mmCIF file of N, CA and C in Angstrom:
data_model
loop_
_atom_site.group_PDB
_atom_site.id
_atom_site.type_symbol
_atom_site.label_atom_id
_atom_site.label_comp_id
_atom_site.label_asym_id
_atom_site.label_seq_id
_atom_site.Cartn_x
_atom_site.Cartn_y
_atom_site.Cartn_z
ATOM 1 N N UNK A 1 128.965 58.229 99.941
ATOM 2 C CA UNK A 1 129.020 59.067 101.112
ATOM 3 C C UNK A 1 128.042 60.423 100.889
ATOM 4 N N UNK A 2 127.147 60.435 101.196
ATOM 5 C CA UNK A 2 126.801 61.913 101.493
ATOM 6 C C UNK A 2 127.273 62.858 101.776
ATOM 7 N N UNK A 3 127.172 64.246 100.379
ATOM 8 C CA UNK A 3 127.349 65.293 101.088
ATOM 9 C C UNK A 3 126.669 66.158 102.277
ATOM 10 N N UNK A 4 127.721 67.253 103.238
ATOM 11 C CA UNK A 4 126.705 67.206 104.054
ATOM 12 C C UNK A 4 126.970 68.813 104.122
ATOM 13 N N UNK A 5 126.767 69.748 104.689
ATOM 14 C CA UNK A 5 126.200 71.181 104.413
ATOM 15 C C UNK A 5 125.962 71.520 106.644
ATOM 16 N N UNK A 6 127.067 72.679 106.678
ATOM 17 C CA UNK A 6 127.041 73.145 108.177
ATOM 18 C C UNK A 6 125.814 74.384 107.495
ATOM 19 N N UNK A 7 125.250 74.414 108.730
ATOM 20 C CA UNK A 7 123.941 75.559 108.928
ATOM 21 C C UNK A 7 123.736 76.127 110.186
ATOM 22 N N UNK A 8 123.357 77.308 109.865
ATOM 23 C CA UNK A 8 123.807 78.266 111.342
ATOM 24 C C UNK A 8 122.176 77.872 111.814
ATOM 25 N N UNK A 9 122.225 78.156 113.226
ATOM 26 C CA UNK A 9 121.106 77.975 113.890
ATOM 27 C C UNK A 9 120.546 79.859 114.364
ATOM 28 N N UNK A 10 119.293 80.108 114.270
ATOM 29 C CA UNK A 10 119.069 81.232 114.844
ATOM 30 C C UNK A 10 118.190 81.206 115.685
ATOM 31 N N UNK A 11 118.009 81.996 116.985
ATOM 32 C CA UNK A 11 116.691 82.139 117.696
ATOM 33 C C UNK A 11 116.669 80.950 118.666
ATOM 34 N N UNK A 12 115.677 81.266 119.933
ATOM 35 C CA UNK A 12 115.965 80.294 120.440
ATOM 36 C C UNK A 12 117.147 80.056 121.158
ATOM 37 N N UNK A 13 117.130 79.674 122.183
ATOM 38 C CA UNK A 13 118.422 78.700 123.056
ATOM 39 C C UNK A 13 120.065 78.593 122.326
ATOM 40 N N UNK A 14 119.832 77.606 120.939
ATOM 41 C CA UNK A 14 120.834 77.147 120.309
ATOM 42 C C UNK A 14 121.733 78.314 118.829
ATOM 43 N N UNK A 15 120.677 79.773 119.589
ATOM 44 C CA UNK A 15 121.067 80.628 118.716
ATOM 45 C C UNK A 15 122.531 81.247 118.330
ATOM 46 N N UNK A 16 123.337 81.268 117.141
ATOM 47 C CA UNK A 16 124.645 81.436 116.505
ATOM 48 C C UNK A 16 125.242 80.175 116.721
ATOM 49 N N UNK A 17 124.679 78.654 117.253
ATOM 50 C CA UNK A 17 125.250 77.474 116.370
ATOM 51 C C UNK A 17 125.255 77.616 115.372
ATOM 52 N N UNK A 18 125.784 76.305 115.019
ATOM 53 C CA UNK A 18 125.815 75.782 113.779
ATOM 54 C C UNK A 18 125.430 74.347 113.796
ATOM 55 N N UNK A 19 125.084 73.830 112.537
ATOM 56 C CA UNK A 19 124.969 72.301 112.858
ATOM 57 C C UNK A 19 124.783 71.749 111.657
ATOM 58 N N UNK A 20 125.957 70.450 111.495
ATOM 59 C CA UNK A 20 126.162 69.706 110.241
ATOM 60 C C UNK A 20 125.247 68.769 109.427
ATOM 61 N N UNK A 21 124.868 68.860 108.851
ATOM 62 C CA UNK A 21 123.696 67.578 107.738
ATOM 63 C C UNK A 21 123.642 67.164 107.286
ATOM 64 N N UNK A 22 123.188 66.041 106.484
ATOM 65 C CA UNK A 22 122.734 65.587 105.248
ATOM 66 C C UNK A 22 122.178 66.541 104.396
ATOM 67 N N UNK A 23 123.012 65.955 103.185
ATOM 68 C CA UNK A 23 121.984 66.680 101.946
ATOM 69 C C UNK A 23 121.087 65.436 101.360
ATOM 70 N N UNK A 24 120.296 65.591 101.237
ATOM 71 C CA UNK A 24 118.929 64.540 100.123
ATOM 72 C C UNK A 24 119.436 64.345 98.783
ATOM 73 N N UNK A 25 119.025 63.141 97.957
ATOM 74 C CA UNK A 25 119.243 63.541 96.567
ATOM 75 C C UNK A 25 118.999 64.061 95.843
ATOM 76 N N UNK A 26 118.424 65.213 96.840
ATOM 77 C CA UNK A 26 117.811 66.769 95.945
ATOM 78 C C UNK A 26 119.188 67.895 95.893
ATOM 79 N N UNK A 27 119.982 67.660 96.600
ATOM 80 C CA UNK A 27 120.846 68.552 97.567
ATOM 81 C C UNK A 27 120.675 69.140 98.551
ATOM 82 N N UNK A 28 119.453 69.446 99.325
ATOM 83 C CA UNK A 28 118.720 69.881 100.198
ATOM 84 C C UNK A 28 118.521 69.527 101.206
ATOM 85 N N UNK A 29 119.031 69.971 102.787
ATOM 86 C CA UNK A 29 118.902 69.572 103.664
ATOM 87 C C UNK A 29 117.477 69.099 103.917
ATOM 88 N N UNK A 30 117.436 68.574 105.310
ATOM 89 C CA UNK A 30 116.361 68.212 106.279
ATOM 90 C C UNK A 30 115.485 69.747 106.486
ATOM 91 N N UNK A 31 114.041 69.310 106.346
ATOM 92 C CA UNK A 31 113.030 70.112 106.916
ATOM 93 C C UNK A 31 113.220 70.933 107.812
ATOM 94 N N UNK A 32 113.811 69.841 108.860
ATOM 95 C CA UNK A 32 113.793 70.777 110.670
ATOM 96 C C UNK A 32 114.818 70.200 111.250
ATOM 97 N N UNK A 33 115.113 70.934 111.799
ATOM 98 C CA UNK A 33 115.748 70.204 113.128
ATOM 99 C C UNK A 33 115.589 70.558 114.326
ATOM 100 N N UNK A 34 115.839 69.373 115.067
ATOM 101 C CA UNK A 34 115.531 69.466 116.692
ATOM 102 C C UNK A 34 116.093 69.360 117.604
ATOM 103 N N UNK A 35 116.722 70.609 118.018
ATOM 104 C CA UNK A 35 118.003 70.948 118.633
ATOM 105 C C UNK A 35 118.538 70.018 119.953
ATOM 106 N N UNK A 36 118.470 69.151 120.953
ATOM 107 C CA UNK A 36 118.111 68.807 121.884
ATOM 108 C C UNK A 36 118.912 69.794 123.241
ATOM 109 N N UNK A 37 118.489 69.856 124.200
ATOM 110 C CA UNK A 37 118.599 71.308 125.154
ATOM 111 C C UNK A 37 119.408 70.176 126.030
ATOM 112 N N UNK A 38 119.895 70.444 127.398
ATOM 113 C CA UNK A 38 121.012 70.244 128.207
ATOM 114 C C UNK A 38 119.840 69.015 129.331
ATOM 115 N N UNK A 39 118.927 69.493 129.263
ATOM 116 C CA UNK A 39 117.533 68.540 129.758
ATOM 117 C C UNK A 39 117.334 67.040 128.445
ATOM 118 N N UNK A 40 117.716 66.992 128.193
ATOM 119 C CA UNK A 40 117.293 66.010 127.166
ATOM 120 C C UNK A 40 116.216 66.406 126.377
ATOM 121 N N UNK A 41 115.451 65.327 125.758
ATOM 122 C CA UNK A 41 114.610 65.397 124.972
ATOM 123 C C UNK A 41 113.203 66.361 125.385
ATOM 124 N N UNK A 42 113.303 66.656 126.416
ATOM 125 C CA UNK A 42 112.214 67.420 127.320
ATOM 126 C C UNK A 42 112.565 68.735 126.894
ATOM 127 N N UNK A 43 113.487 69.709 126.779
ATOM 128 C CA UNK A 43 113.909 70.543 126.726
ATOM 129 C C UNK A 43 114.299 71.139 124.776
ATOM 130 N N UNK A 44 113.853 70.275 124.260
ATOM 131 C CA UNK A 44 114.195 70.239 122.747
ATOM 132 C C UNK A 44 113.512 71.501 122.086
ATOM 133 N N UNK A 45 114.868 71.918 121.178
ATOM 134 C CA UNK A 45 113.656 73.290 120.599
ATOM 135 C C UNK A 45 113.822 72.736 119.263
ATOM 136 N N UNK A 46 112.195 73.210 118.387
ATOM 137 C CA UNK A 46 112.536 72.572 116.595
ATOM 138 C C UNK A 46 113.142 73.714 116.047
ATOM 139 N N UNK A 47 113.263 73.713 114.923
ATOM 140 C CA UNK A 47 114.215 74.795 113.802
ATOM 141 C C UNK A 47 113.957 74.197 112.470
ATOM 142 N N UNK A 48 113.317 75.216 111.981
ATOM 143 C CA UNK A 48 112.801 75.091 110.318
ATOM 144 C C UNK A 48 113.756 75.699 109.349
ATOM 145 N N UNK A 49 113.737 74.842 108.593
ATOM 146 C CA UNK A 49 114.629 75.343 107.424
ATOM 147 C C UNK A 49 114.498 76.701 106.550
ATOM 148 N N UNK A 50 115.192 77.509 106.500
ATOM 149 C CA UNK A 50 115.186 78.812 105.495
ATOM 150 C C UNK A 50 115.983 79.090 104.501
ATOM 151 N N UNK A 51 115.598 79.187 103.442
ATOM 152 C CA UNK A 51 116.495 80.007 102.376
ATOM 153 C C UNK A 51 117.186 81.279 102.520
ATOM 154 N N UNK A 52 118.325 81.712 102.598
ATOM 155 C CA UNK A 52 118.706 82.754 102.268
ATOM 156 C C UNK A 52 118.802 82.816 101.324
ATOM 157 N N UNK A 53 119.332 81.782 100.497
ATOM 158 C CA UNK A 53 119.754 82.590 99.147
ATOM 159 C C UNK A 53 119.742 80.534 98.497
ATOM 160 N N UNK A 54 118.496 80.827 97.640
ATOM 161 C CA UNK A 54 118.355 79.245 97.137
ATOM 162 C C UNK A 54 119.495 78.994 95.915
ATOM 163 N N UNK A 55 120.102 80.133 94.983
ATOM 164 C CA UNK A 55 120.922 80.291 94.014
ATOM 165 C C UNK A 55 121.737 79.089 94.756
ATOM 166 N N UNK A 56 122.313 79.992 95.727
ATOM 167 C CA UNK A 56 124.050 79.656 96.551
ATOM 168 C C UNK A 56 123.919 78.580 97.389
ATOM 169 N N UNK A 57 122.628 77.623 97.383
ATOM 170 C CA UNK A 57 122.636 76.801 98.561
ATOM 171 C C UNK A 57 122.845 77.127 99.841
ATOM 172 N N UNK A 58 122.659 78.674 100.187
ATOM 173 C CA UNK A 58 122.927 78.825 101.270
ATOM 174 C C UNK A 58 121.326 78.755 102.301
ATOM 175 N N UNK A 59 121.274 78.422 103.564
ATOM 176 C CA UNK A 59 120.003 77.839 104.625
ATOM 177 C C UNK A 59 120.418 78.580 105.916
ATOM 178 N N UNK A 60 119.535 78.507 106.867
ATOM 179 C CA UNK A 60 119.111 78.677 108.270
ATOM 180 C C UNK A 60 118.123 77.865 108.913
ATOM 181 N N UNK A 61 117.989 77.257 109.981
ATOM 182 C CA UNK A 61 117.987 76.754 111.062
ATOM 183 C C UNK A 61 116.254 77.866 111.315
ATOM 184 N N UNK A 62 115.793 78.539 111.615
ATOM 185 C CA UNK A 62 114.860 79.292 112.143
ATOM 186 C C UNK A 62 114.287 78.970 113.349
ATOM 187 N N UNK A 63 114.416 79.310 114.887
ATOM 188 C CA UNK A 63 114.119 78.535 116.117
ATOM 189 C C UNK A 63 112.162 78.948 115.976
ATOM 190 N N UNK A 64 111.550 77.708 115.641
ATOM 191 C CA UNK A 64 109.792 78.096 115.946
ATOM 192 C C UNK A 64 108.990 76.834 117.023
ATOM 193 N N UNK A 65 110.063 77.509 118.106
ATOM 194 C CA UNK A 65 109.377 77.055 119.686
ATOM 195 C C UNK A 65 109.840 75.389 120.024
ATOM 196 N N UNK A 66 109.079 75.126 121.316
ATOM 197 C CA UNK A 66 109.784 73.802 122.207
ATOM 198 C C UNK A 66 109.399 73.009 121.307
ATOM 199 N N UNK A 67 109.975 71.418 121.256
ATOM 200 C CA UNK A 67 109.756 70.327 120.567
ATOM 201 C C UNK A 67 107.994 70.005 121.656
ATOM 202 N N UNK A 68 108.126 70.155 122.772
ATOM 203 C CA UNK A 68 107.165 69.128 123.613
ATOM 204 C C UNK A 68 105.939 70.653 123.879
#
């Protein structure tokens, strides 16, 4: 089973929420997260991975804008 990590979302409509993602074979999370809004994919936001502390493997997903 793949390892998972909980990452906070910063900015946008999901600010303050957390998502649980699987780590890849190099123990890194996905580079982006698409947060689906209440209106479905039409209201999805794109969040991009940001390193807070690389040695401690701490990240956040920072809001970059709407997906559409």
